[in-house]
Amino acid sequence: MSQKHLKEAFISNLNGTSLLEISVGLSLPPLCLLCRGLLLILYYLHYGKPLSSRKCSLLLDFLVLVSPLLFSCTVLSPVLFFMPAILAAFCAGIFSKIYSRRKHETRVPFRQIIRDFQKINLDPEYIPAITVFRVYVNVLTSISILAVDFPQYPRRYAKAETYGTGVMDLGVGAFIFGNALVCPEVRQKSDGAQLKFSNLGRQLFSVWPLVFLGVGRLFSIKSIEYHEHTSEYGVHWNFFFTLAFVRLAASLLLAVFPKNKSWILAVNLAVLYELTLNSTSLKTFILHGSDGRGTRVGFLNANREGLLSLFGYLAIYMASVQVGLWLLRCQSSVQGWVAAGCSLLRTLLLLFAFLRVSQAYAGPVSRRMANLSFCLWVLAHSLTFFICFVATDLMLVFTKLLVKGSTVPCCWDVVKPPDASRKQEREAVPAGRGGSLPHVCLISAINKNQLLFFLLANVMTGTVNILVDTIHSETAFTLAILHLYMFFNCLIMYILHAKNIVLKFW
């Protein structure tokens, strides 16, 4: 077999992993974020000033926010179930040290701290969990698209062939979920007919880079005969085209229907698509082509997975728009967000119950078809991921109350002190906003140029695969390549952010 066919076989005919293992893996990024925040607060407590060195800041962010994820999907994957416990114990140790080292004169009873914490108001204009969610989906995707070509990346994490729940299968759905949370329809406060169609026009203009990147990816892959998983989207289709079409179709639907009823559109799309799959020959066509033998003759046959899965991805996007609208209506207090978290947990349990029923009666999860079970699974695990980040932010806000003046980038800011004594007020209010830290945050850096980060990751993935025999790489070499690849990506974003450069002109 040629190198191209070897690599294609290496990423084909896989069946995914369990829902439990994916859930455990999703707990790692929030724990890494919590660890980074606690370390910064501990540094401030020890030195009386925030970490100001940009080099040290970048190194800390990379080692704590990115490097553990590289290890968890390679050499530490056999002990993945122990890693959340280890990270949680480490975070608990740091918190205990912070709590015990507070100055004696600033100490107040723990119950009073809890009461003050419940009363404080948070910045209503910024929900850090949304930013962190979108950045981490990008980071995890960037890690996986290169790591999957190395033998140290477990095959069960790669995309499933027909049925199954692979980590990379979740990544494409979570990308759709994250895009919907910040779409123009969610951010637009008013809902007039003129504004609806202006959002559609804005989307028409903003998706052209995705179409351009999709065409560029298509021609570059075909010209160099790069290995590809044909059953993923088809011969010519790719995820850039899917994302562009879904955004345009969603804006068109939301220009006609009320956006606060987008969940109804999502349910109708997903259910009708599932009924069509099971009551007609559509499922057979997607899996085996029009001749039943996997033909790729004709545009529809060649790209049947990418074209027909659009219905499922559109349903995910519409449901995610509803989630984004609901999040913006959440109260800006800690109590309000705790209540919102409880509501999200109830929704989560309902989604997992529906997923169990769907898998039993409609069919197992299939990313290839983007069926009903796939839509429910993506929404359930995306919400799980998001809830973990909300919980992390609330923990960091609570810890900041213990240390006067401490700040954590990409974390909620207290905008109104608790109703307590002046001493406690001074204790509770951080000095300045998280974004005003003298050092640059890696999360903010990636967030400012997310599409560029993803594009750079794709280009570097192709370059590494052309230059390196990834299938036969040793463990040490694999880890070195993956760390250099991610560090270079992060460094470029960090430099651009430090110079306040945003490469977005659409």
CSV table of N, CA and C in Angstrom, one decimal, residues 38 41-42 44-45 94-114 116-117 120 394-406 414 423-430:
chain,number,residue,atom,x,y,z
A,38,LEU,N,-6.2,29.6,39.9
A,38,LEU,CA,-5.7,29.5,41.3
A,38,LEU,C,-4.2,29.8,41.4
A,41,ILE,N,-3.8,33.5,41.3
A,41,ILE,CA,-4.2,34.1,42.6
A,41,ILE,C,-3.2,33.9,43.7
A,42,LEU,N,-2.7,32.6,43.7
A,42,LEU,CA,-1.6,32.3,44.7
A,42,LEU,C,-0.4,33.2,44.5
A,44,TYR,N,-0.3,36.2,43.2
A,44,TYR,CA,-0.6,37.5,43.6
A,44,TYR,C,-0.6,37.6,45.2
A,45,LEU,N,-1.1,36.6,45.8
A,45,LEU,CA,-1.0,36.5,47.3
A,45,LEU,C,0.4,36.5,47.8
A,94,ILE,N,-4.1,23.9,46.2
A,94,ILE,CA,-3.8,25.3,45.9
A,94,ILE,C,-4.8,26.2,46.7
A,95,PHE,N,-6.1,25.8,46.5
A,95,PHE,CA,-7.2,26.6,47.2
A,95,PHE,C,-7.0,26.6,48.7
A,96,SER,N,-6.6,25.5,49.3
A,96,SER,CA,-6.4,25.4,50.7
A,96,SER,C,-5.3,26.3,51.1
A,97,LYS,N,-4.2,26.3,50.3
A,97,LYS,CA,-3.1,27.2,50.6
A,97,LYS,C,-3.5,28.6,50.6
A,98,ILE,N,-4.3,29.0,49.5
A,98,ILE,CA,-4.7,30.4,49.4
A,98,ILE,C,-5.6,30.8,50.6
A,99,TYR,N,-6.5,29.9,51.0
A,99,TYR,CA,-7.4,30.2,52.1
A,99,TYR,C,-6.6,30.3,53.4
A,100,SER,N,-5.6,29.5,53.6
A,100,SER,CA,-4.9,29.6,54.9
A,100,SER,C,-3.8,30.7,55.0
A,101,ARG,N,-3.4,31.2,53.8
A,101,ARG,CA,-2.4,32.3,53.8
A,101,ARG,C,-3.0,33.7,53.7
A,102,ARG,N,-4.3,33.8,53.8
A,102,ARG,CA,-4.8,35.2,53.8
A,102,ARG,C,-4.4,35.9,55.0
A,103,LYS,N,-4.2,37.3,54.9
A,103,LYS,CA,-3.8,38.1,56.0
A,103,LYS,C,-4.8,38.0,57.1
A,104,HIS,N,-4.3,37.9,58.3
A,104,HIS,CA,-5.2,37.8,59.5
A,104,HIS,C,-6.2,38.9,59.6
A,105,GLU,N,-5.8,40.1,59.3
A,105,GLU,CA,-6.8,41.2,59.5
A,105,GLU,C,-7.9,41.2,58.4
A,106,THR,N,-7.7,40.5,57.3
A,106,THR,CA,-8.7,40.5,56.3
A,106,THR,C,-9.6,39.3,56.4
A,107,ARG,N,-9.4,38.4,57.3
A,107,ARG,CA,-10.2,37.2,57.4
A,107,ARG,C,-11.6,37.6,58.0
A,108,VAL,N,-12.6,36.9,57.4
A,108,VAL,CA,-13.9,37.0,57.9
A,108,VAL,C,-14.5,35.6,58.0
A,109,PRO,N,-15.5,35.4,58.7
A,109,PRO,CA,-16.1,34.0,58.9
A,109,PRO,C,-16.4,33.4,57.5
A,110,PHE,N,-16.2,32.1,57.3
A,110,PHE,CA,-16.5,31.5,56.1
A,110,PHE,C,-17.9,31.6,55.6
A,111,ARG,N,-18.9,31.6,56.6
A,111,ARG,CA,-20.3,31.7,56.3
A,111,ARG,C,-20.6,33.1,55.7
A,112,GLN,N,-19.9,34.1,56.3
A,112,GLN,CA,-20.1,35.5,55.8
A,112,GLN,C,-19.5,35.6,54.3
A,113,ILE,N,-18.4,34.9,54.0
A,113,ILE,CA,-17.9,34.9,52.7
A,113,ILE,C,-18.9,34.3,51.7
A,114,ILE,N,-19.5,33.2,52.1
A,114,ILE,CA,-20.5,32.6,51.3
A,114,ILE,C,-21.7,33.5,51.0
A,116,ASP,N,-21.7,36.8,51.2
A,116,ASP,CA,-21.3,37.9,50.3
A,116,ASP,C,-21.1,37.4,48.8
A,117,PHE,N,-20.6,36.2,48.7
A,117,PHE,CA,-20.5,35.7,47.4
A,117,PHE,C,-21.8,35.5,46.6
A,120,ILE,N,-23.1,39.1,45.2
A,120,ILE,CA,-22.4,40.0,44.3
A,120,ILE,C,-22.9,39.9,42.9
A,394,LEU,N,-17.3,30.5,38.5
A,394,LEU,CA,-17.9,30.8,39.8
A,394,LEU,C,-16.9,30.5,40.9
A,395,MET,N,-16.2,29.4,40.8
A,395,MET,CA,-15.2,29.0,41.8
A,395,MET,C,-14.1,30.0,41.8
A,396,LEU,N,-13.7,30.5,40.6
A,396,LEU,CA,-12.6,31.5,40.6
A,396,LEU,C,-13.1,32.9,41.2
A,397,VAL,N,-14.3,33.2,40.9
A,397,VAL,CA,-14.9,34.5,41.5
A,397,VAL,C,-14.9,34.3,43.0
A,398,PHE,N,-15.3,33.2,43.5
A,398,PHE,CA,-15.3,33.0,45.0
A,398,PHE,C,-13.8,33.1,45.5
A,399,THR,N,-12.9,32.5,44.9
A,399,THR,CA,-11.5,32.6,45.3
A,399,THR,C,-10.9,34.0,45.3
A,400,LYS,N,-11.3,34.8,44.3
A,400,LYS,CA,-10.9,36.1,44.2
A,400,LYS,C,-11.4,37.0,45.4
A,401,LEU,N,-12.5,36.6,45.9
A,401,LEU,CA,-13.1,37.3,47.1
A,401,LEU,C,-12.2,37.1,48.3
A,402,LEU,N,-11.4,36.1,48.3
A,402,LEU,CA,-10.5,35.8,49.5
A,402,LEU,C,-9.2,36.6,49.4
A,403,VAL,N,-8.8,37.1,48.2
A,403,VAL,CA,-7.6,37.7,48.1
A,403,VAL,C,-7.8,39.1,47.5
A,404,LYS,N,-7.6,40.1,48.2
A,404,LYS,CA,-7.9,41.5,47.8
A,404,LYS,C,-7.0,41.9,46.6
A,405,GLY,N,-7.7,42.4,45.6
A,405,GLY,CA,-7.0,42.9,44.4
A,405,GLY,C,-6.5,41.8,43.4
A,406,SER,N,-6.8,40.6,43.6
A,406,SER,CA,-6.3,39.5,42.7
A,406,SER,C,-7.3,39.5,41.5
A,414,VAL,N,-16.3,41.2,39.2
A,414,VAL,CA,-17.4,41.7,40.1
A,414,VAL,C,-17.6,43.2,39.8
A,423,LYS,N,-14.6,47.0,55.0
A,423,LYS,CA,-13.4,46.2,54.9
A,423,LYS,C,-13.7,45.0,53.9
A,424,GLN,N,-14.9,44.4,54.1
A,424,GLN,CA,-15.3,43.3,53.3
A,424,GLN,C,-15.5,43.7,51.8
A,425,GLU,N,-16.0,45.0,51.6
A,425,GLU,CA,-16.2,45.5,50.3
A,425,GLU,C,-14.8,45.6,49.6
A,426,ARG,N,-13.9,46.1,50.3
A,426,ARG,CA,-12.5,46.2,49.7
A,426,ARG,C,-11.9,44.9,49.4
A,427,GLU,N,-12.3,43.9,50.2
A,427,GLU,CA,-11.8,42.5,50.0
A,427,GLU,C,-12.4,41.9,48.8
A,428,ALA,N,-13.7,42.3,48.6
A,428,ALA,CA,-14.5,41.5,47.5
A,428,ALA,C,-14.2,42.0,46.1
A,429,VAL,N,-13.9,43.3,46.0
A,429,VAL,CA,-13.8,43.9,44.7
A,429,VAL,C,-12.4,43.8,44.1
A,430,PRO,N,-12.2,43.1,43.0
A,430,PRO,CA,-10.9,43.0,42.4
A,430,PRO,C,-10.4,44.4,41.8
